[in-house]
XYZ file of C-alpha atoms in Angstrom:
714
model
C 0.000 0.000 0.000
C 1.213 3.469 -0.877
C 0.124 6.611 0.907
C 0.354 10.288 0.066
C -0.893 13.289 1.998
C -1.836 16.652 0.576
C -1.947 19.318 3.249
C -4.214 22.139 2.368
C -7.205 23.158 4.357
C -10.566 23.827 2.744
C -13.306 25.264 4.911
C -16.977 24.551 4.356
C -19.181 27.451 5.330
C -22.446 27.337 3.374
C -22.396 24.178 1.310
C -23.326 24.136 -2.304
C -26.802 22.671 -2.555
C -28.812 22.565 0.663
C -30.550 24.860 3.039
C -28.471 24.033 6.129
C -25.397 25.935 7.173
C -23.391 23.119 8.686
C -20.439 23.603 11.028
C -17.154 24.178 9.267
C -15.160 21.040 8.535
C -11.651 21.209 7.180
C -10.269 18.827 4.575
C -6.786 17.319 4.566
C -6.434 14.989 1.634
C -4.874 11.591 2.337
C -4.392 9.186 -0.531
C -3.876 5.423 -0.151
C -3.208 2.980 -2.958
C -4.391 -0.599 -2.544
C -3.598 -3.088 -5.298
C -3.433 -0.326 -7.874
C -6.608 1.446 -6.725
C -6.248 4.982 -5.384
C -8.434 5.759 -2.366
C -8.771 9.387 -1.301
C -9.909 10.501 2.134
C -10.190 14.159 3.133
C -11.435 13.429 6.645
C -8.721 11.122 7.994
C -7.716 13.827 10.472
C -10.922 13.128 12.423
C -9.515 9.719 13.367
C -7.174 11.350 15.892
C -9.934 11.192 18.469
C -7.819 12.753 21.247
C -6.723 15.793 19.234
C -8.231 18.978 20.767
C -9.224 20.161 17.272
C -11.131 16.936 16.706
C -12.792 17.210 20.103
C -13.818 20.769 19.283
C -15.275 19.624 15.963
C -17.382 16.972 17.702
C -18.664 19.498 20.225
C -19.684 21.942 17.493
C -21.496 19.151 15.622
C -23.290 18.129 18.807
C -24.443 21.683 19.452
C -25.624 22.101 15.868
C -27.585 18.836 15.959
C -29.159 19.568 19.325
C -30.230 23.017 18.101
C -31.943 21.485 15.056
C -33.608 18.611 16.901
C -34.906 20.895 19.641
C -37.099 22.623 17.071
C -39.155 19.486 16.378
C -42.398 19.750 18.361
C -44.081 17.057 20.473
C -40.966 15.126 21.446
C -42.089 15.434 25.062
C -45.419 13.924 24.068
C -43.658 10.770 22.846
C -41.588 10.665 26.038
C -44.758 10.924 28.101
C -46.400 8.137 26.077
C -43.373 5.912 26.661
C -43.481 6.625 30.391
C -47.181 5.843 30.618
C -46.726 2.590 28.713
C -43.782 1.710 30.934
C -45.959 2.016 34.044
C -48.470 -0.554 32.807
C -46.179 -3.416 33.857
C -46.096 -3.161 37.662
C -42.864 -5.149 37.988
C -40.355 -5.913 35.240
C -38.068 -8.931 35.610
C -35.006 -10.249 33.818
C -33.942 -13.705 35.108
C -30.184 -14.051 35.635
C -29.316 -17.399 37.270
C -30.452 -20.135 39.631
C -27.654 -21.496 41.807
C -27.518 -22.990 45.286
C -31.296 -22.804 45.565
C -31.133 -19.036 45.062
C -32.942 -17.174 42.286
C -30.967 -14.195 40.979
C -32.728 -11.614 38.834
C -32.879 -7.993 37.757
C -35.996 -6.018 38.597
C -37.368 -2.566 37.926
C -40.465 -0.820 39.264
C -42.381 1.826 37.258
C -40.880 4.722 39.222
C -37.325 3.432 38.799
C -34.982 4.170 35.918
C -32.499 1.288 36.260
C -32.596 -2.472 36.749
C -31.467 -3.488 40.236
C -30.065 -6.915 41.130
C -31.925 -9.101 43.654
C -32.066 -12.682 44.860
C -34.491 -14.964 46.683
C -33.688 -18.088 48.631
C -36.110 -20.414 46.775
C -38.882 -19.300 44.424
C -41.033 -17.762 47.109
C -38.331 -16.659 49.516
C -37.799 -13.152 50.837
C -36.483 -10.722 48.244
C -33.041 -9.266 48.969
C -31.541 -6.289 47.116
C -27.925 -6.930 46.155
C -26.953 -4.067 43.861
C -28.347 -0.698 42.807
C -26.355 0.670 39.839
C -27.412 4.258 40.610
C -26.360 4.260 44.258
C -23.070 2.388 44.076
C -21.074 5.571 43.377
C -22.715 8.910 44.075
C -23.559 10.803 40.894
C -22.746 7.879 38.593
C -24.646 5.006 36.992
C -22.930 1.651 36.542
C -23.141 -1.005 33.879
C -22.912 -4.483 35.353
C -22.938 -8.118 34.361
C -22.704 -10.937 36.895
C -21.407 -14.478 37.111
C -22.823 -16.599 39.958
C -20.759 -19.232 41.749
C -22.039 -22.809 41.562
C -23.329 -22.682 45.160
C -24.829 -19.194 44.879
C -22.638 -17.851 47.663
C -20.709 -15.252 45.655
C -21.042 -13.085 42.577
C -18.442 -11.850 40.135
C -19.362 -8.374 38.901
C -18.017 -6.906 35.684
C -18.459 -3.272 36.666
C -17.963 -0.121 34.631
C -19.343 3.357 34.629
C -22.048 3.605 31.986
C -20.513 4.664 28.698
C -16.945 3.803 29.662
C -17.222 0.319 28.080
C -14.455 -1.193 30.222
C -14.122 -1.479 33.981
C -13.131 -3.805 36.811
C -13.905 -7.270 38.077
C -15.190 -7.272 41.666
C -16.564 -10.006 43.903
C -19.582 -9.821 46.213
C -20.440 -12.030 49.164
C -24.139 -12.796 48.736
C -24.874 -13.291 52.443
C -23.559 -9.857 53.467
C -24.210 -8.083 50.165
C -20.746 -6.522 50.437
C -17.864 -6.492 47.984
C -14.662 -8.302 48.920
C -11.310 -6.460 48.731
C -10.258 -8.156 45.459
C -10.294 -5.867 42.391
C -9.092 -6.942 38.938
C -8.584 -3.816 36.785
C -9.653 -3.336 33.130
C -10.805 -6.928 32.772
C -13.831 -9.164 32.237
C -14.266 -12.427 34.086
C -16.366 -15.034 35.865
C -16.133 -17.942 38.293
C -14.495 -21.161 37.214
C -17.295 -23.723 36.975
C -17.629 -25.506 40.315
C -15.672 -22.925 42.312
C -16.509 -19.906 44.461
C -12.900 -18.825 44.953
C -11.308 -19.044 41.488
C -11.994 -16.433 38.813
C -10.943 -16.735 35.191
C -10.662 -13.414 33.391
C -9.509 -11.717 30.233
C -7.244 -8.734 30.732
C -7.164 -5.670 28.480
C -4.141 -3.437 28.110
C -5.734 -0.492 29.955
C -9.028 1.353 30.405
C -8.430 3.342 27.217
C -10.999 1.992 24.760
C -9.722 4.420 22.097
C -6.290 2.731 22.131
C -6.041 0.592 18.964
C -4.050 -1.970 20.965
C -6.357 -2.159 23.985
C -7.523 -5.721 23.181
C -4.511 -6.902 21.197
C -2.448 -9.726 22.702
C -5.164 -10.462 25.258
C -4.281 -12.620 28.238
C -6.456 -15.144 30.050
C -5.569 -15.417 33.729
C -6.682 -17.180 36.908
C -7.209 -15.249 40.142
C -7.734 -16.847 43.546
C -9.729 -14.809 46.043
C -7.647 -13.220 48.754
C -4.387 -13.314 46.793
C -2.420 -10.499 45.235
C -3.131 -9.898 41.536
C 0.575 -10.130 40.764
C 0.363 -13.825 41.643
C -2.419 -14.537 39.160
C -1.646 -17.487 36.910
C -1.294 -16.761 33.195
C -3.382 -19.483 31.595
C -3.028 -18.547 27.941
C -1.723 -15.891 25.572
C -0.129 -15.686 22.154
C 3.295 -15.341 23.770
C 2.859 -18.274 26.160
C 1.793 -20.702 23.416
C 3.509 -19.615 20.182
C 3.051 -23.130 18.782
C -0.739 -22.620 18.760
C -0.383 -19.657 16.388
C -2.722 -17.432 18.379
C -2.976 -14.145 16.524
C -2.622 -10.904 18.471
C -6.234 -10.116 17.529
C -7.539 -13.464 18.836
C -8.741 -13.890 22.402
C -7.520 -17.099 24.090
C -10.853 -18.142 25.588
C -10.824 -21.085 27.992
C -13.680 -23.386 28.954
C -13.693 -25.364 32.199
C -16.540 -27.613 33.366
C -16.702 -29.355 36.725
C -18.528 -32.196 34.942
C -15.724 -32.903 32.478
C -12.189 -34.277 32.887
C -11.042 -31.984 30.064
C -10.459 -28.269 29.558
C -10.656 -26.381 26.268
C -8.892 -23.418 24.684
C -10.510 -21.514 21.829
C -8.914 -18.904 19.569
C -11.865 -16.550 19.743
C -12.830 -13.732 17.413
C -16.191 -12.889 15.839
C -15.677 -15.953 13.623
C -18.506 -18.473 14.119
C -16.375 -21.497 13.278
C -14.257 -22.470 16.258
C -10.623 -23.531 16.351
C -10.057 -25.332 19.644
C -7.585 -27.358 21.640
C -8.118 -29.575 24.666
C -6.161 -31.088 27.541
C -6.752 -33.030 30.784
C -8.258 -30.781 33.476
C -5.487 -31.931 35.814
C -3.033 -29.792 33.814
C -4.898 -26.506 34.379
C -2.452 -25.054 36.912
C 0.708 -26.479 35.410
C 3.294 -24.060 34.082
C 2.600 -25.338 30.608
C -0.484 -27.206 29.426
C -0.033 -29.912 26.799
C -2.741 -28.736 24.421
C -3.885 -31.112 21.667
C -5.896 -30.054 18.597
C -9.617 -30.645 18.999
C -11.181 -29.006 15.945
C -10.361 -26.599 13.137
C -12.564 -24.110 11.338
C -13.056 -26.683 8.601
C -15.114 -28.717 11.067
C -17.650 -25.849 11.164
C -18.333 -26.129 14.892
C -20.399 -23.199 16.196
C -20.852 -24.335 19.782
C -20.120 -27.271 22.060
C -21.355 -28.797 25.322
C -19.633 -31.341 27.569
C -20.904 -33.958 29.983
C -18.267 -36.247 31.415
C -16.380 -37.872 28.555
C -19.018 -36.867 26.008
C -18.992 -33.728 23.914
C -21.947 -32.456 21.882
C -21.229 -30.259 18.875
C -23.472 -27.794 17.074
C -22.142 -27.859 13.526
C -23.074 -26.956 9.962
C -20.724 -29.537 8.496
C -22.857 -31.366 5.965
C -26.027 -29.420 6.772
C -26.510 -25.676 6.369
C -29.468 -25.876 8.788
C -27.230 -27.317 11.574
C -26.668 -30.689 13.209
C -26.229 -31.559 16.885
C -23.827 -34.501 17.144
C -22.119 -36.458 19.917
C -18.624 -37.897 20.191
C -16.222 -39.045 22.897
C -13.455 -36.811 24.269
C -11.227 -39.790 24.937
C -11.200 -40.414 21.191
C -13.033 -37.653 19.305
C -14.112 -38.569 15.788
C -16.370 -36.095 13.996
C -16.867 -38.335 10.962
C -18.563 -41.063 13.025
C -20.230 -38.776 15.568
C -23.776 -39.785 16.529
C -26.460 -37.382 15.294
C -28.743 -36.143 18.067
C -30.817 -33.649 16.059
C -30.667 -31.888 12.721
C -32.338 -29.234 10.640
C -34.040 -29.905 7.353
C -35.372 -28.012 4.351
C -38.153 -26.409 6.420
C -36.698 -26.224 9.936
C -33.388 -24.854 11.179
C -31.812 -26.231 14.351
C -31.245 -23.112 16.403
C -29.912 -22.198 19.833
C -28.818 -24.912 22.304
C -28.505 -24.597 26.078
C -27.487 -27.118 28.756
C -29.177 -27.972 32.058
C -28.095 -30.613 34.568
C -29.307 -33.653 32.635
C -30.571 -32.272 29.335
C -29.639 -30.350 26.231
C -32.398 -27.901 25.396
C -32.754 -26.602 21.857
C -35.334 -25.184 19.527
C -36.101 -25.475 15.855
C -37.215 -22.515 13.787
C -38.712 -21.622 10.431
C -36.667 -18.641 9.249
C -36.212 -17.864 12.985
C -39.808 -16.602 12.887
C -41.646 -19.710 14.160
C -40.113 -21.482 17.162
C -40.611 -24.946 18.698
C -38.598 -26.046 21.799
C -37.253 -29.564 22.574
C -35.069 -31.260 25.153
C -32.657 -34.187 24.767
C -32.051 -36.511 27.725
C -28.288 -36.880 28.192
C -28.807 -40.218 29.985
C -31.332 -41.963 27.732
C -30.769 -40.217 24.419
C -34.501 -39.517 24.094
C -35.788 -36.268 22.542
C -39.061 -34.693 23.701
C -40.946 -31.626 22.507
C -41.873 -29.109 25.214
C -45.647 -28.678 25.248
C -47.221 -25.605 26.864
C -50.529 -23.720 26.728
C -48.735 -20.585 25.564
C -49.483 -18.824 22.303
C -46.809 -17.397 20.032
C -43.175 -18.452 20.082
C -41.731 -20.290 23.072
C -37.988 -20.396 23.576
C -36.293 -22.223 26.431
C -33.112 -21.568 28.353
C -31.390 -23.150 31.348
C -30.357 -20.673 34.042
C -28.158 -23.312 35.658
C -26.246 -26.436 34.720
C -26.980 -27.732 38.231
C -30.763 -27.860 37.804
C -33.346 -29.155 35.333
C -35.645 -26.198 35.797
C -35.961 -24.203 32.569
C -37.036 -20.647 31.940
C -39.442 -20.388 29.015
C -39.510 -17.150 27.057
C -42.839 -16.363 25.410
C -42.520 -13.736 22.683
C -43.857 -12.566 19.326
C -44.260 -9.483 17.146
C -47.509 -8.541 18.890
C -46.930 -10.521 22.099
C -45.020 -8.749 24.909
C -42.162 -10.850 26.246
C -42.889 -12.880 29.361
C -41.211 -15.606 31.418
C -42.499 -18.956 32.644
C -41.045 -22.031 34.335
C -40.830 -25.605 33.075
C -39.485 -28.474 35.166
C -38.156 -31.057 32.728
C -38.181 -33.929 35.207
C -41.826 -33.496 36.208
C -42.939 -31.853 32.927
C -44.611 -29.246 35.112
C -45.381 -25.883 33.508
C -46.051 -22.867 35.735
C -45.991 -19.106 35.787
C -42.868 -19.227 37.923
C -41.239 -16.360 39.838
C -40.608 -14.048 36.867
C -43.960 -13.974 35.102
C -45.305 -10.451 34.610
C -48.850 -9.089 34.392
C -49.112 -7.314 31.030
C -52.148 -5.608 29.538
C -51.240 -2.995 26.952
C -53.999 -1.030 25.227
C -54.791 -1.576 21.540
C -52.786 -4.802 21.201
C -55.834 -6.499 19.683
C -55.424 -4.234 16.643
C -51.680 -4.841 16.206
C -51.183 -7.509 13.545
C -48.289 -8.776 11.458
C -47.661 -10.397 8.105
C -44.828 -12.728 7.119
C -43.967 -12.585 3.410
C -40.995 -13.501 1.237
C -39.717 -10.966 -1.255
C -37.664 -11.762 -4.385
C -34.294 -10.033 -4.275
C -32.142 -8.907 -7.211
C -30.978 -12.471 -7.914
C -34.224 -14.269 -7.173
C -33.396 -15.217 -3.577
C -36.535 -15.075 -1.411
C -36.024 -12.721 1.527
C -38.273 -13.040 4.602
C -39.942 -9.749 5.523
C -42.012 -9.165 8.676
C -44.597 -6.371 8.483
C -46.278 -5.063 11.640
C -49.039 -2.455 11.862
C -52.307 -1.309 13.452
C -54.969 -2.890 11.250
C -57.377 0.015 11.876
C -54.868 2.533 10.495
C -53.494 0.721 7.440
C -54.658 2.449 4.231
C -52.695 0.550 1.545
C -52.645 3.691 -0.633
C -49.007 4.595 -0.003
C -49.832 7.223 2.606
C -48.655 5.342 5.704
C -45.216 6.122 7.054
C -42.979 3.037 7.099
C -39.969 2.374 9.315
C -37.881 -0.649 8.294
C -35.013 -2.132 10.265
C -32.308 -4.672 9.508
C -28.879 -5.960 10.491
C -27.470 -8.746 8.326
C -24.120 -9.689 9.885
C -22.323 -12.372 11.930
C -25.055 -14.914 11.146
C -27.286 -13.209 13.715
C -31.033 -13.339 13.160
C -33.754 -10.748 13.618
C -36.350 -12.648 15.632
C -39.940 -11.700 16.513
C -39.933 -9.333 19.439
C -42.467 -6.849 20.751
C -41.470 -3.686 22.585
C -43.707 -1.069 24.148
C -41.427 1.412 22.425
C -43.028 0.414 19.121
C -46.464 1.620 20.237
C -45.992 5.403 19.804
C -45.311 4.669 16.120
C -47.871 1.914 15.615
C -50.578 4.003 17.279
C -49.826 6.781 14.778
C -50.312 4.465 11.834
C -46.614 3.847 11.156
C -45.809 0.480 9.582
C -42.867 -1.334 11.179
C -40.959 -3.723 8.938
C -38.107 -6.098 9.725
C -36.026 -7.373 6.801
C -34.373 -10.764 7.364
C -31.571 -10.201 4.900
C -28.569 -12.279 3.920
C -25.638 -11.989 6.282
C -28.029 -12.955 9.069
C -28.723 -16.527 10.123
C -32.445 -16.860 9.484
C -32.060 -19.599 6.871
C -28.863 -21.172 8.154
C -25.182 -21.112 7.269
C -25.645 -20.566 3.531
C -27.872 -17.537 4.174
C -25.154 -16.101 6.383
C -22.316 -16.767 3.954
C -24.345 -15.205 1.123
C -23.979 -11.839 2.882
C -20.375 -11.960 4.070
C -17.261 -10.317 2.615
C -17.410 -10.643 -1.194
C -21.128 -11.494 -1.070
C -21.927 -8.611 1.292
C -23.758 -6.565 -1.395
C -26.612 -9.062 -1.104
C -27.265 -7.612 2.346
C -28.278 -4.148 1.172
C -29.707 -5.375 -2.134
C -32.068 -7.652 -0.165
C -32.991 -4.688 2.018
C -33.692 -2.458 -0.948
C -35.796 -5.212 -2.516
C -37.905 -5.311 0.655
C -38.369 -1.533 0.453
C -39.438 -1.833 -3.176
C -41.974 -4.501 -2.194
C -43.539 -2.294 0.475
C -43.713 0.669 -1.898
C -45.037 -1.356 -4.850
C -47.770 -2.867 -2.681
C -48.823 0.537 -1.348
C -47.886 -0.014 2.276
C -45.915 3.223 2.013
C -44.106 5.446 -0.488
C -40.527 6.622 -0.881
C -41.268 10.073 0.584
C -42.653 8.433 3.743
C -40.088 5.669 4.174
C -37.547 5.565 7.001
C -34.870 2.968 7.742
C -32.527 2.188 10.616
C -29.800 -0.241 11.622
C -27.136 -0.249 14.313
C -23.460 -1.168 14.568
C -22.674 -3.595 11.705
C -26.145 -2.637 10.494
C -24.539 0.688 9.606
C -22.981 -1.029 6.590
C -26.503 -1.992 5.567
C -28.065 1.457 6.020
C -25.120 3.367 4.570
C -24.973 1.283 1.422
C -28.761 1.062 1.052
C -29.005 4.848 0.756
C -25.841 5.317 -1.306
C -27.001 2.693 -3.824
C -30.705 3.583 -3.854
C -31.173 7.066 -2.359
C -34.455 7.368 -4.265
C -36.148 4.711 -2.130
C -35.970 6.495 1.196
C -36.850 9.711 2.953
C -35.056 9.061 6.261
C -32.047 7.018 7.364
C -30.977 6.583 10.986
C -27.710 4.628 11.154
C -26.943 4.166 14.852
C -23.321 3.753 16.002
C -22.797 2.422 12.507
C -19.858 0.976 10.589
C -20.016 3.514 7.773
C -16.338 3.539 6.772
C -15.510 -0.153 6.419
C -12.064 0.384 4.905
C -10.881 1.963 8.155
C -12.505 -0.461 10.604
C -9.495 -2.723 11.037
C -7.411 0.225 12.222
C -9.774 0.857 15.149
C -9.546 -0.942 18.535
C -12.284 -3.430 17.648
C -11.188 -3.795 14.037
C -8.637 -6.625 14.063
C -11.040 -9.021 15.764
C -13.638 -8.305 13.073
C -11.408 -9.132 10.110
C -12.869 -12.678 9.889
C -16.319 -11.159 9.325
C -15.564 -8.236 7.021
C -12.030 -8.718 5.680
C -8.719 -6.862 5.543
C -7.271 -4.304 3.161
C -4.100 -6.430 3.073
C -5.839 -9.019 0.888
C -6.813 -7.939 -2.636
C -10.106 -9.824 -2.764
C -11.113 -8.696 0.705
C -10.059 -5.116 0.000
C -12.443 -5.069 -2.949
C -15.185 -6.442 -0.688
C -14.505 -3.762 1.934
C -14.577 -1.104 -0.761
C -18.014 -2.295 -1.832
C -19.374 -2.158 1.715
C -17.831 1.236 2.541
C -20.658 3.802 2.538
C -18.270 6.722 3.125
C -16.499 6.110 -0.181
C -19.757 5.627 -2.084
C -21.102 9.093 -1.338
C -21.332 10.894 -4.686
C -21.188 14.666 -4.719
C -24.339 16.195 -6.161
C -26.585 13.211 -5.415
C -29.781 13.833 -3.480
C -29.695 11.706 -0.325
C -32.347 11.084 2.360
C -32.502 12.985 5.654
C -30.080 11.401 8.111
C -29.697 11.262 11.865
C -26.292 9.636 12.385
C -25.574 8.665 15.985
C -22.462 7.774 17.963
C -21.538 7.120 21.579
C -18.267 8.927 22.168
C -16.834 6.083 24.281
C -17.825 3.412 21.776
C -15.142 0.713 21.724
C -16.824 -1.323 18.981
C -17.383 1.346 16.327
C -15.112 4.292 17.054
C -16.873 7.665 16.985
C -14.766 8.926 14.117
C -16.260 6.315 11.760
C -19.835 7.689 11.733
C -18.380 11.198 12.152
C -16.407 10.990 8.909
C -19.483 9.771 7.064
C -21.529 12.661 8.445
C -18.892 15.234 7.506
C -18.631 14.020 3.926
C -22.389 13.656 3.553
C -22.927 17.216 4.813
C -20.493 18.409 2.165
C -21.693 16.429 -0.833
C -25.447 15.797 -0.363
C -27.417 17.727 -2.985
C -30.847 17.461 -1.355
C -32.378 19.847 1.136
C -32.702 17.030 3.641
C -30.781 17.520 6.902
C -27.706 15.471 7.774
C -27.196 15.529 11.539
C -24.540 13.901 13.709
C -25.758 13.164 17.214
C -22.940 12.667 19.749
C -23.700 11.104 23.135
C -20.748 11.819 25.394
C -22.057 9.636 28.222
C -22.552 6.548 26.079
C -20.539 3.757 24.560
C -22.029 1.357 22.033
C -25.370 0.871 23.745
C -26.830 4.279 24.465
C -28.499 5.731 27.540
C -27.723 4.552 31.054
C -31.224 4.964 32.493
C -34.699 4.273 31.135
C -35.413 8.009 31.125
C -32.352 8.660 28.966
C -33.377 5.837 26.648
C -36.852 7.333 26.283
C -35.272 10.639 25.251
C -33.191 8.819 22.624
C -36.237 6.997 21.250
C -38.288 10.207 21.142
C -35.483 11.995 19.310
C -35.274 9.312 16.619
C -39.051 8.947 16.256
C -39.638 12.692 16.055
C -36.931 13.014 13.385
C -38.626 10.254 11.379
C -42.107 11.732 11.783
C -40.906 15.262 11.023
C -39.221 14.294 7.797
C -42.025 11.943 6.683
C -44.636 14.639 7.039
C -46.572 13.832 10.214
C -48.469 17.074 10.864
C -47.889 16.963 14.628
C -44.109 17.061 14.208
C -43.645 19.877 11.730
C -41.591 22.903 12.714
C -43.443 26.197 12.740
């Protein structure tokens, strides 16, 4: 690669075509040459995220955006609607774990803005508050994730201030509710299975999530409670095991089960196919573990589960819709592995979870219709879980020491709820986390499932949700379509009260199940990855064309949104077909794919998107780079481009560069606004109230631009 830099500052005052006087943005031309192709970038200087001039630029953009958004009327009305809907559920639960007879869960009351952590000794025991993320440190709100010891006596907290993205590992004694003295800095960890004193953790370089090397050369270590951190045992790293060829961008993830005589080491990235090694568990604390190869990426293993000498593998080898197979760890042989379950032409074998004596899995049709099953690890018998519930029923085990399952009942027009199923007794009950839900107007909220032909004839599932009393089918309804299409992840049916302010106004919500996702299995995923990535946004655009052609909406009333890797989707959808849309809201989006691998989270994502060091993958990255596909003089939709300034997954400068170039080159009168949240990382507001403000801002922008009379500026 060759690089040249032309210094020469151009200031943008009033840009050529539109009505908005955007903040001034300088240009410093940088030219890279990849495999004979010259790539010019006038906004590379924004990548120096710590430069005071860059910080000033962000602040000016934030002020400009806030000034524009504040003019949209009735945002407070949406916020009030969200608050009133939120109060309908008297108690909101999120189950966490069941260990040692204790039920751990997060709970929030209508007058509270954060989820607090509680536990009960038994289902009906007295409720005990363990952690309040708003009162832990005065004036701050904490993000937290917990790992529960096998006996329920202690908790490992991964604690960070909201928006900081990276914090410390701390340990709480459940009986006293107090934290122990041990603190593991800038790390993430959890208890070793079967222990309440040993913690396995991954250590980052520092707290600086803007450092491109913060997660490079990651180390996996073992800490024993009450000991000095300097004595922690280094379990794995690229340096410790050079013979395993662990890349600096790969995380050496270890798996230990008290029910297995073996331990595993995985070279983890975003890659779905695992490359793993295994060794006797007795070698765990030896200076050097004698790792043996277990599987390579060619074996297409997505997940695995162990029970004694047996290992169960979720694989797409030989079946794009997945197989669950069993082999022995004493002599693993994937070619002769016994098949436990498999997908077929109609049904995909989806998520698998493990309880004490069962593997629990579900089969899906395009991830839109779900049926749960359990497999008896002792008898080898498979049984379908039967319940009186309507809609989709998913099942998960909150403990590997119990056969009590949590059932998740959910659908497009069915608010999520939790129930309990005891596999041994086949007893179904409401359980401790079931919620009373009675939202108004749900009887009028309906959905359609259709399949839309894409540019190459592939049939793309499209979910369409609306209030049947407000659908006109004359093109006058506003539509808001969402998508993702990456990592093999699926968009599954899910209802949120936050949809209701739009649905109640006659807005059609659409969810495009595009290639790059996992709705139809491995082949569907691979058909939207790297060189095939254009299928992702072409599928999306085909879904938009379907909705417009069939008069659900029209191009001047059509909004779209996607987050994170979904930014590739939204950015390329509007740069390839700007005529289809009125509004685009890419949230914390990957809008400059060619520069992703140079960001802190970039190297680990090379398996998904590619590297500029490879000619074929460079060409693929060029195709998916929305920043470089902006064409000066083209009329683009209105855009609200968001970023969390502490985002460690998609650095703020990536959406910022896209916004700067779009402000300069867009020929329409539609606004291009960059919203900067300085308190957030990748996931937005810290409290429910802050999240409601975010939702109202996005909805009001959509409704304003699509012509809703109640949201027009005077």
